XYZ file of C-alpha atoms in Angstrom:
667
model
C 0.178 -0.944 -0.854
C 2.724 0.868 1.314
C 0.146 1.651 4.006
C -0.972 -2.000 4.024
C 2.625 -3.206 4.386
C 3.329 -0.685 7.155
C 0.347 -1.733 9.264
C 1.329 -5.374 8.818
C 4.816 -4.722 10.175
C 6.650 -5.015 6.841
C 8.641 -1.796 7.044
C 11.097 -2.529 4.247
C 8.361 -3.365 1.748
C 6.369 -0.318 2.873
C 9.458 1.839 2.342
C 9.940 0.497 -1.200
C 6.267 1.119 -2.071
C 6.366 4.685 -0.707
C 9.686 5.282 -2.476
C 8.128 4.302 -5.810
C 5.242 6.705 -5.144
C 7.747 9.489 -4.461
C 9.686 8.733 -7.660
C 6.421 8.754 -9.619
C 5.407 12.103 -8.102
C 8.715 13.704 -9.100
C 8.757 12.239 -12.618
C 5.158 13.145 -13.377
C 5.513 16.612 -11.823
C 2.441 15.788 -9.723
C 3.679 17.873 -6.796
C 0.382 17.512 -4.922
C 1.477 13.967 -3.987
C 4.833 15.071 -2.528
C 3.722 16.023 1.030
C 1.945 12.691 1.495
C 4.786 10.763 -0.164
C 7.452 12.278 2.107
C 5.209 11.834 5.164
C 4.692 8.156 4.339
C 8.419 7.658 3.804
C 9.078 9.186 7.228
C 6.943 6.647 9.088
C 9.098 3.780 7.775
C 12.392 5.079 9.208
C 13.805 3.553 12.378
C 16.096 6.583 12.750
C 14.083 9.419 14.376
C 16.327 12.103 12.901
C 15.892 10.729 9.391
C 12.142 10.600 9.985
C 12.183 14.207 11.185
C 14.089 15.286 8.054
C 11.416 13.752 5.794
C 8.554 15.185 7.854
C 10.114 18.645 7.533
C 10.485 18.256 3.756
C 6.852 17.151 3.566
C 5.828 20.151 5.696
C 7.678 22.595 3.425
C 5.943 21.186 0.340
C 2.561 21.242 2.082
C 2.976 24.930 2.978
C 4.048 25.857 -0.577
C 1.154 23.897 -2.081
C -1.291 25.344 0.464
C -2.254 21.801 1.439
C -3.657 22.888 4.789
C -5.001 19.553 5.965
C -1.629 17.843 5.480
C 0.180 20.830 7.035
C -1.663 20.351 10.334
C -1.041 16.613 10.555
C 2.639 17.058 9.673
C 3.073 19.551 12.488
C 1.472 17.029 14.824
C 3.966 14.387 13.653
C 6.873 16.810 13.954
C 5.855 17.801 17.491
C 6.797 14.302 18.637
C 10.319 14.664 17.200
C 11.020 18.293 18.072
C 11.908 19.998 21.309
C 9.008 22.122 22.530
C 10.852 25.349 21.745
C 11.580 24.319 18.145
C 7.974 23.222 17.669
C 6.554 26.488 19.004
C 9.002 28.500 16.866
C 7.786 26.609 13.773
C 4.199 27.366 14.783
C 5.071 31.047 15.222
C 6.749 31.254 11.805
C 3.595 29.923 10.127
C 0.923 31.443 12.383
C -0.799 33.386 9.582
C -1.458 30.148 7.739
C -2.214 27.954 10.758
C -4.622 30.289 12.531
C -6.926 31.308 9.711
C -10.514 30.475 10.700
C -11.780 29.273 7.345
C -8.698 27.119 6.784
C -8.956 25.552 10.249
C -12.688 24.958 9.820
C -12.191 23.321 6.415
C -9.437 21.083 7.771
C -10.921 20.543 11.235
C -10.063 16.838 11.318
C -6.307 17.446 11.135
C -6.442 20.826 12.891
C -7.545 19.020 16.067
C -4.425 16.826 15.869
C -2.336 19.987 15.651
C -4.335 21.566 18.487
C -3.634 18.574 20.728
C 0.094 19.077 20.111
C -0.321 22.710 21.186
C -1.949 21.564 24.442
C 0.963 19.252 25.241
C 3.623 21.818 24.356
C 2.055 24.703 26.269
C 1.365 22.540 29.318
C 4.963 21.317 29.444
C 6.398 24.806 28.796
C 4.186 26.400 31.472
C 2.710 28.743 28.863
C -0.963 28.633 29.786
C -1.402 32.307 28.913
C -0.269 31.584 25.362
C -2.531 28.548 25.310
C -5.518 30.740 26.214
C -5.060 32.473 22.859
C -5.080 29.111 21.054
C -8.220 28.153 22.972
C -9.821 31.459 22.032
C -9.085 30.698 18.377
C -10.597 27.204 18.706
C -13.819 28.691 20.074
C -13.950 31.193 17.227
C -14.155 28.398 14.621
C -17.744 27.997 13.506
C -18.683 24.401 14.206
C -22.160 22.972 14.737
C -23.772 19.540 14.800
C -23.801 19.340 11.001
C -19.991 19.086 11.069
C -18.711 15.482 11.125
C -16.167 16.430 13.773
C -18.473 18.424 16.040
C -18.201 15.962 18.964
C -14.408 15.830 18.703
C -14.381 19.633 18.596
C -16.654 19.759 21.662
C -14.398 17.394 23.589
C -11.334 19.579 22.952
C -13.302 22.566 24.212
C -13.922 20.687 27.488
C -10.293 19.524 27.691
C -9.091 23.110 27.177
C -11.245 24.261 30.098
C -9.608 21.611 32.298
C -6.107 22.622 31.170
C -6.756 26.312 31.859
C -9.091 26.296 34.855
C -8.694 22.873 36.412
C -11.179 20.029 36.603
C -14.759 20.746 37.544
C -17.686 18.360 37.222
C -17.177 17.542 33.546
C -17.608 13.784 34.011
C -21.050 13.409 32.384
C -20.037 15.644 29.493
C -16.810 13.693 28.910
C -18.398 10.250 29.081
C -21.151 11.378 26.696
C -18.658 12.769 24.156
C -16.415 9.709 24.506
C -19.128 7.660 22.835
C -19.514 10.133 19.974
C -16.075 11.462 19.018
C -14.787 10.712 15.535
C -12.774 7.549 14.909
C -9.939 9.822 13.760
C -9.589 11.408 17.201
C -10.557 8.569 19.522
C -6.950 7.623 20.396
C -6.065 11.265 21.199
C -9.173 11.627 23.348
C -8.390 8.449 25.295
C -4.749 9.465 25.779
C -5.748 12.901 27.075
C -8.342 11.443 29.474
C -5.712 9.094 30.889
C -3.267 11.969 31.339
C -5.370 14.925 32.525
C -8.776 13.624 33.655
C -8.205 10.308 35.450
C -6.302 11.987 38.266
C -9.517 13.704 39.418
C -11.874 10.689 39.281
C -12.838 8.240 42.008
C -12.577 4.489 41.335
C -16.199 4.050 40.210
C -15.931 6.857 37.649
C -12.621 5.492 36.376
C -14.293 2.123 35.775
C -17.172 3.816 33.919
C -14.724 5.675 31.684
C -12.784 2.474 30.968
C -16.002 0.594 30.160
C -16.847 3.315 27.645
C -13.346 3.202 26.128
C -13.495 -0.591 25.800
C -16.996 -0.560 24.320
C -16.277 2.152 21.743
C -12.662 1.171 21.152
C -13.411 -2.200 19.559
C -13.456 -0.598 16.114
C -11.338 2.456 16.909
C -8.243 1.189 18.746
C -5.555 -1.315 17.837
C -6.059 -4.659 19.573
C -3.022 -4.304 21.832
C -4.157 -0.846 22.984
C -7.674 -2.090 23.639
C -6.242 -4.980 25.644
C -4.232 -2.489 27.726
C -7.407 -0.760 28.927
C -9.123 -4.086 29.642
C -6.226 -5.170 31.872
C -6.030 -1.721 33.485
C -9.712 -1.999 34.418
C -9.173 -5.438 35.979
C -6.287 -4.081 38.053
C -8.421 -1.191 39.334
C -11.201 -3.663 40.209
C -8.623 -5.963 41.865
C -9.669 -8.903 39.692
C -7.448 -11.879 38.857
C -5.508 -11.406 35.633
C -3.042 -13.434 33.601
C -0.555 -10.623 33.140
C 2.028 -12.875 31.448
C -0.567 -13.690 28.786
C -1.266 -9.968 28.387
C 2.347 -9.228 27.488
C 2.464 -12.176 25.076
C -0.583 -10.781 23.260
C 0.929 -7.329 22.703
C 2.254 -7.783 19.179
C 2.421 -4.145 18.115
C 4.428 -1.482 19.846
C 2.360 -0.369 22.865
C 1.119 3.129 23.498
C 3.367 4.488 26.228
C 0.514 6.072 28.157
C -0.263 6.157 31.865
C -2.509 3.054 31.716
C 0.327 1.001 30.253
C 2.806 2.208 32.865
C 0.280 1.388 35.600
C 0.190 -2.221 34.321
C 3.992 -2.463 34.269
C 4.142 -1.249 37.876
C 1.533 -3.827 38.864
C 3.617 -6.529 37.161
C 6.767 -5.284 38.930
C 5.017 -5.596 42.276
C 3.958 -9.193 41.522
C 7.532 -10.122 40.585
C 8.952 -8.507 43.715
C 6.423 -10.327 45.904
C 7.600 -13.570 44.285
C 11.219 -12.562 44.982
C 12.026 -12.335 41.292
C 14.704 -9.677 40.869
C 13.631 -9.069 37.281
C 10.988 -6.717 38.722
C 13.745 -4.103 38.673
C 13.817 -4.248 34.858
C 10.223 -3.124 34.488
C 10.278 -0.750 37.433
C 13.405 1.017 36.171
C 11.896 1.270 32.679
C 8.732 2.984 33.989
C 10.784 5.292 36.198
C 12.947 6.241 33.220
C 9.874 7.144 31.134
C 8.276 9.142 33.981
C 11.501 11.054 34.625
C 11.725 11.884 30.907
C 8.199 13.361 31.018
C 8.929 15.216 34.250
C 12.119 16.716 32.804
C 10.102 18.235 29.960
C 7.879 20.093 32.431
C 9.008 23.574 33.411
C 6.422 23.705 36.194
C 6.290 21.116 38.993
C 2.700 22.189 39.714
C 1.530 21.375 36.180
C 3.277 17.982 36.262
C 1.414 17.290 39.510
C -1.858 17.833 37.632
C -1.237 14.822 35.403
C -1.784 11.126 36.140
C 1.995 10.743 36.203
C 1.847 12.083 39.747
C -0.356 9.093 40.694
C 2.238 6.772 39.172
C 5.034 8.442 41.157
C 2.976 8.013 44.358
C 2.399 4.357 43.486
C 6.153 3.822 43.097
C 6.801 5.648 46.367
C 4.311 3.494 48.292
C 4.993 0.110 46.665
C 8.758 0.448 46.195
C 9.998 2.931 48.851
C 13.684 1.911 48.697
C 13.750 1.896 44.914
C 11.910 5.238 44.786
C 14.526 6.820 47.022
C 17.351 5.379 44.948
C 15.982 6.465 41.555
C 14.233 9.768 42.275
C 16.262 11.113 45.212
C 19.722 9.574 45.022
C 19.512 9.424 41.203
C 21.144 6.007 41.079
C 20.349 2.880 39.074
C 18.814 -0.297 40.436
C 21.190 -3.255 40.563
C 20.197 -6.873 39.974
C 22.258 -9.186 42.169
C 22.619 -12.924 42.790
C 22.840 -14.029 39.154
C 23.457 -17.776 38.934
C 26.091 -17.674 36.166
C 26.931 -21.368 36.546
C 23.320 -22.393 35.922
C 22.984 -20.410 32.684
C 26.417 -21.411 31.378
C 25.537 -25.056 32.002
C 22.335 -24.528 30.002
C 24.446 -23.250 27.117
C 26.837 -26.176 27.339
C 24.448 -29.107 27.777
C 21.991 -28.019 25.080
C 24.494 -27.641 22.240
C 23.552 -31.001 20.684
C 20.112 -29.704 19.664
C 19.326 -28.585 16.109
C 20.856 -25.250 15.215
C 17.733 -23.049 15.327
C 16.619 -24.388 18.724
C 20.085 -24.166 20.209
C 20.734 -20.585 19.115
C 17.438 -19.513 20.698
C 18.410 -21.284 23.963
C 21.849 -19.672 23.796
C 20.409 -16.168 23.284
C 17.922 -16.708 26.114
C 20.736 -17.561 28.525
C 22.790 -14.593 27.285
C 19.970 -12.278 28.349
C 19.728 -13.882 31.781
C 23.464 -13.540 32.324
C 23.692 -9.907 31.158
C 20.252 -8.459 32.082
C 19.847 -7.188 28.526
C 16.372 -7.272 26.972
C 16.874 -8.380 23.369
C 19.379 -10.720 21.713
C 19.899 -11.352 17.989
C 22.370 -13.510 16.107
C 23.389 -12.188 12.687
C 25.043 -14.557 10.235
C 27.386 -13.040 7.665
C 26.251 -13.897 4.136
C 27.667 -12.399 0.948
C 29.311 -9.497 2.848
C 26.042 -8.662 4.605
C 24.753 -9.543 8.070
C 21.478 -11.456 7.890
C 19.332 -12.005 10.980
C 19.280 -15.729 11.746
C 17.633 -15.776 15.176
C 15.911 -13.116 17.287
C 15.001 -13.627 20.947
C 13.058 -10.788 22.533
C 10.919 -11.771 25.538
C 10.007 -8.121 26.183
C 8.857 -6.624 22.850
C 6.400 -4.465 24.789
C 9.297 -2.350 26.112
C 10.494 -1.320 22.655
C 9.247 1.715 20.738
C 9.090 2.490 17.029
C 12.624 3.960 16.961
C 14.252 1.046 18.782
C 15.410 -0.902 15.742
C 18.731 -2.761 15.989
C 21.484 -0.412 14.933
C 24.772 -2.320 14.835
C 26.138 -1.531 11.358
C 27.555 1.866 12.256
C 29.614 0.208 15.012
C 31.224 -2.415 12.755
C 34.224 -0.184 12.125
C 34.935 -0.205 15.888
C 34.986 -4.007 16.065
C 37.858 -6.336 15.280
C 37.783 -9.375 17.504
C 36.894 -7.669 20.763
C 33.571 -7.307 22.523
C 31.992 -3.868 22.196
C 29.858 -2.385 24.989
C 28.452 1.042 24.233
C 26.038 3.416 25.936
C 23.313 4.847 23.717
C 22.267 8.385 24.433
C 19.839 9.369 21.689
C 16.601 11.273 21.941
C 13.389 9.378 21.161
C 15.236 6.056 21.547
C 14.589 3.734 24.508
C 17.715 1.617 24.042
C 20.271 2.537 26.716
C 23.122 0.160 26.011
C 24.272 -2.232 23.297
C 26.595 -5.228 23.488
C 28.162 -6.645 20.311
C 30.129 -9.900 20.378
C 31.915 -10.683 17.078
C 32.033 -14.311 15.915
C 35.187 -14.881 13.900
C 37.216 -17.360 11.857
C 40.444 -17.507 13.882
C 42.706 -18.428 10.948
C 41.378 -15.619 8.777
C 41.680 -13.165 11.682
C 45.355 -14.062 12.208
C 45.972 -13.420 8.505
C 44.089 -10.096 8.711
C 46.055 -9.027 11.780
C 49.370 -9.911 10.138
C 48.478 -7.869 7.040
C 47.383 -4.953 9.190
C 50.506 -4.979 11.372
C 52.705 -5.161 8.291
C 50.676 -2.386 6.659
C 50.076 -4.421 3.536
C 47.148 -2.290 2.403
C 46.792 -3.899 -1.025
C 46.120 -7.276 0.587
C 44.157 -5.812 3.500
C 41.566 -4.028 1.379
C 40.372 -7.250 -0.214
C 40.126 -9.225 3.015
C 39.041 -6.628 5.573
C 36.385 -8.069 7.913
C 36.399 -11.329 5.908
C 37.248 -13.049 9.172
C 33.861 -12.144 10.655
C 31.361 -15.008 10.476
C 28.593 -13.231 12.328
C 27.837 -11.329 15.492
C 25.774 -11.542 18.646
C 23.872 -8.298 19.213
C 22.267 -7.530 22.585
C 20.616 -4.327 23.735
C 18.877 -3.054 26.818
C 16.027 -0.611 27.376
C 15.649 -1.155 31.127
C 17.762 0.931 33.491
C 18.682 -1.801 35.993
C 22.357 -2.714 36.100
C 24.040 -6.059 36.626
C 27.734 -5.549 35.910
C 28.416 -8.857 34.171
C 32.111 -9.752 34.700
C 34.210 -9.409 31.546
C 35.460 -12.986 31.818
C 31.836 -14.211 31.549
C 31.344 -12.210 28.340
C 34.643 -13.558 27.017
C 33.470 -17.096 27.789
C 30.266 -16.463 25.812
C 32.334 -15.278 22.847
C 34.781 -18.211 22.918
C 32.052 -20.811 23.438
C 29.815 -19.549 20.627
C 32.816 -19.004 18.344
C 33.731 -22.665 18.645
C 30.130 -23.764 18.203
C 29.608 -21.678 15.061
C 32.941 -22.676 13.501
C 31.976 -26.343 13.994
C 28.568 -25.650 12.464
C 30.101 -23.982 9.387
C 32.521 -26.890 8.931
C 29.573 -29.284 9.018
C 27.626 -27.107 6.551
C 30.480 -27.379 4.042
C 29.948 -31.127 3.906
C 26.212 -30.935 3.238
C 25.791 -27.807 1.104
C 26.736 -26.775 -2.404
C 29.622 -24.272 -2.345
C 28.128 -22.014 -5.002
C 24.446 -21.761 -4.041
C 24.487 -22.692 -0.359
C 21.689 -25.213 -1.012
C 21.713 -28.871 0.018
C 23.827 -31.247 -2.032
C 21.830 -33.813 -4.024
C 22.740 -36.823 -1.868
C 22.079 -34.890 1.367
C 18.712 -33.712 0.026
C 17.687 -37.296 -0.817
C 18.734 -38.566 2.627
C 16.741 -35.844 4.403
C 13.669 -36.551 2.248
C 13.977 -40.276 2.939
C 14.264 -39.650 6.663
C 11.216 -37.379 6.617
C 9.037 -39.896 4.743
C 10.018 -43.074 6.521
C 10.460 -41.955 10.129
C 7.572 -43.121 12.322
C 7.162 -39.642 13.808
C 6.146 -38.358 10.362
C 3.429 -40.876 9.572
C 0.794 -38.151 9.810
C 2.711 -35.842 7.466
C 2.337 -37.892 4.319
C 1.823 -35.090 1.799
C 5.154 -34.146 0.272
C 5.293 -32.323 -3.052
C 8.397 -32.151 -5.233
C 9.322 -29.262 -7.533
C 12.048 -29.902 -10.095
C 13.206 -26.597 -11.589
C 15.439 -25.963 -14.588
C 16.716 -22.675 -16.054
C 15.567 -22.326 -19.664
C 18.380 -22.138 -22.249
C 21.024 -21.833 -19.548
C 23.736 -23.237 -21.838
C 23.357 -20.143 -24.035
C 23.988 -17.941 -20.987
C 27.244 -19.753 -20.184
C 28.372 -19.857 -23.824
C 27.566 -16.203 -24.526
C 28.314 -14.440 -21.237
C 30.712 -16.845 -19.533
C 30.570 -19.187 -16.574
C 31.096 -16.339 -14.102
C 27.794 -14.797 -15.201
C 26.210 -18.245 -15.069
C 27.371 -18.746 -11.483
C 25.959 -15.347 -10.548
C 22.556 -16.368 -11.970
C 22.589 -19.675 -10.054
C 23.265 -17.864 -6.766
C 20.493 -15.324 -7.382
C 18.022 -18.055 -8.283
C 18.916 -19.973 -5.111
C 18.050 -16.888 -3.038
C 14.694 -16.493 -4.847
C 13.826 -20.123 -4.078
C 14.815 -19.708 -0.406
C 12.565 -16.663 -0.051
C 9.639 -18.459 -1.723
C 9.866 -21.525 0.521
C 9.541 -22.121 4.250
C 12.354 -22.899 6.683
C 10.835 -26.362 7.147
C 10.986 -27.169 3.411
C 14.014 -28.820 1.786
C 15.835 -27.110 -1.090
C 18.754 -28.619 -2.987
C 20.881 -28.193 -6.078
C 20.126 -31.263 -8.178
C 22.898 -30.735 -10.689
C 24.008 -28.071 -13.182
C 21.144 -25.606 -13.535
C 18.566 -27.907 -11.920
C 17.126 -27.312 -8.460
C 14.865 -29.557 -6.398
C 12.398 -28.565 -3.679
C 10.447 -30.750 -1.230
C 7.415 -28.949 0.234
C 6.406 -30.642 3.473
C 2.710 -31.205 4.187
C 1.813 -29.662 0.819
C -0.566 -31.017 -1.825
C -0.200 -30.470 -5.583
C -2.567 -27.509 -5.659
C -0.559 -25.588 -3.048
C 2.718 -26.711 -4.630
C 1.569 -25.275 -7.963
C 1.030 -21.868 -6.303
C 4.564 -21.925 -4.887
C 5.988 -22.943 -8.280
C 4.100 -20.163 -10.054
C 5.330 -17.652 -7.492
C 8.932 -18.705 -8.166
C 8.451 -18.668 -11.954
C 6.862 -15.204 -11.959
C 9.493 -13.798 -9.582
C 12.341 -15.022 -11.799
C 10.731 -13.441 -14.862
C 10.000 -10.179 -13.047
C 13.467 -9.864 -11.455
C 15.191 -9.950 -14.869
C 18.275 -11.714 -13.504
C 20.161 -10.960 -16.741
C 19.282 -7.275 -16.590
C 18.746 -5.858 -20.073
C 20.976 -8.469 -21.741
C 18.180 -10.983 -22.283
C 15.143 -12.517 -20.633
C 15.723 -15.403 -18.251
C 12.961 -17.879 -17.329
C 12.529 -21.223 -15.590
C 10.399 -24.314 -16.177
C 9.097 -26.393 -13.267
C 7.700 -29.920 -12.954
C 5.633 -31.111 -9.973
C 4.918 -34.546 -8.488
C 3.662 -35.615 -5.073
C 4.164 -38.309 -2.439
C 2.327 -40.626 -1.906
C -0.179 -39.767 -4.653
C 2.191 -40.405 -7.568
C 4.326 -43.095 -5.956
C 5.673 -44.303 -2.621
C 9.223 -44.569 -4.001
C 11.334 -41.408 -3.902
C 13.243 -42.171 -7.110
C 10.005 -42.722 -9.020
C 8.408 -39.537 -7.658
C 11.430 -37.484 -8.752
C 11.387 -39.147 -12.173
C 7.753 -38.113 -12.548
C 8.615 -34.530 -11.587
C 11.374 -34.736 -14.213
C 8.830 -35.891 -16.812
C 6.561 -32.976 -15.907
C 9.537 -30.618 -16.220
C 10.346 -31.782 -19.752
C 6.689 -31.517 -20.687
C 6.914 -27.860 -19.617
C 9.960 -27.478 -21.884
C 8.131 -29.090 -24.809
C 5.173 -26.743 -24.369
C 7.302 -23.638 -24.839
C 9.226 -23.242 -21.539
C 8.599 -20.638 -18.809
C 5.722 -22.669 -17.402
C 4.737 -25.069 -14.610
C 3.489 -28.586 -15.334
C 1.954 -31.069 -12.871
C 2.268 -34.821 -13.455
């Protein structure tokens, strides 16, 4: 389950699943699961140092348990989070285990991952003599065509020859093996070809290699990576491409390999030709990544034997002034001529739109004004900051450790804008900008208490004045130097907008649950049904939900406990429904839901999901079981009059009560 959630981008759910597996392993004393459990936990962390800590724990368990296969793959994972020296020291400390022929042969699949990490480390450290010993060990492993990983093994033999002795005419051998290597190693093979082989090939051979990668990568590469090589091929062949569409289609984090950087440089050149100064964003990002690779190399000659040298030459030829500035003068590119008035006007004249649309427009203009790459608005709910809107036009620039990290800076924020440089290894984000959105009256009270050192009052109201925050970050290295008065304008303008929005929300939403008031719900439903624009959206299903035996909860445990249950149930309903659906508090312990464009069959599934979640969550803890009953009716099938439809849902609800409660009934 955790693996499924991880590959579908649901990191939090993956983390919870892996955490449960780890708890089970410890409780059951099934220590054989621990290396895998800790490894899986590590891949869910957005903090590289936390991930490294879990990988190291997993590695220690794997060594103790003599789980050789997992040991090799963990070292490969750790190599990406360790300095080369630390990695090689770890290898040296465990050399008797790692370089035992029978062990390596029995775990050849993961040994080759580890071996690839050795290639990278030795090449960057200029330790080819040491690498010759590793290569000698690889050759000593008995491996023939009966081994499932023979072709992968054979490819790494060829690659080792290139690393040690330079490229000779290995083209036919490489292209033959490329079609045969194991699925497990295909991505490593492709990455290594791009880095160490492509530099020696003419254009026709490059195209042949890319054709082979594309043909065999359909089942072996992620879609976004496969698309990268397709676009790279078109660029080499000088064919027309829709590069904007390419970036829109990259949903996963891209592989930061030489092919991808080549595409970004091509895009930068197009933008510069069109006199779009945003080209400096992408150019500076590629230059930053190349410089990071170059800085790891202790030998200029060995760096020159990688495809990165071709990329540097491309920058030098296509962007001579920028090349000189970045690589020689070691300065940053500067984006000039920002039309502040235009973007501020966009913010001002669009503020009559609905909230979700307007916030997205606002964030978009914030990025244009500041030259940041990602903007998020967090709304403060129940003492936590919940993401309300995320605008990121350049997701392809962000890596796996580039999650938003604002919480640790909250202590540094009162009412002032925070701009902070980020200097962390393995993280692309260079700078963050946090703009607090505050309730002015509450802030004045907070400031008074703080100045008068009234700690007893301060502790209960600290940060209560914060209504939310605008978070922006930047991965590109181009600078803009947005004037402070512009940033202050953004803060004041959005502060006023959000305070007005909250005031309006108080008139339409229930204070306790945050759901629509009954009369507001009915007006919105009426508008949806009878507006001409919604004539083609006739299906509208109603769920009327009631907490079973709720009076007993209030009588036995008090109204405070009852209010707590109502708030928790409201959150469950919000999670189970879509943003487009309508959810209201109908009165007391009754809730009402209108599912737009939904028939009874689909509405029943939603109702069952809510019912089962309530039962599973045990909202009363161990005090007692808490359940809900739900009645369903539908427009226009059951009636064309809203009052009658709701009455029918009410009848279905009471039928559910009569049949024993904790059930869903359809009229």
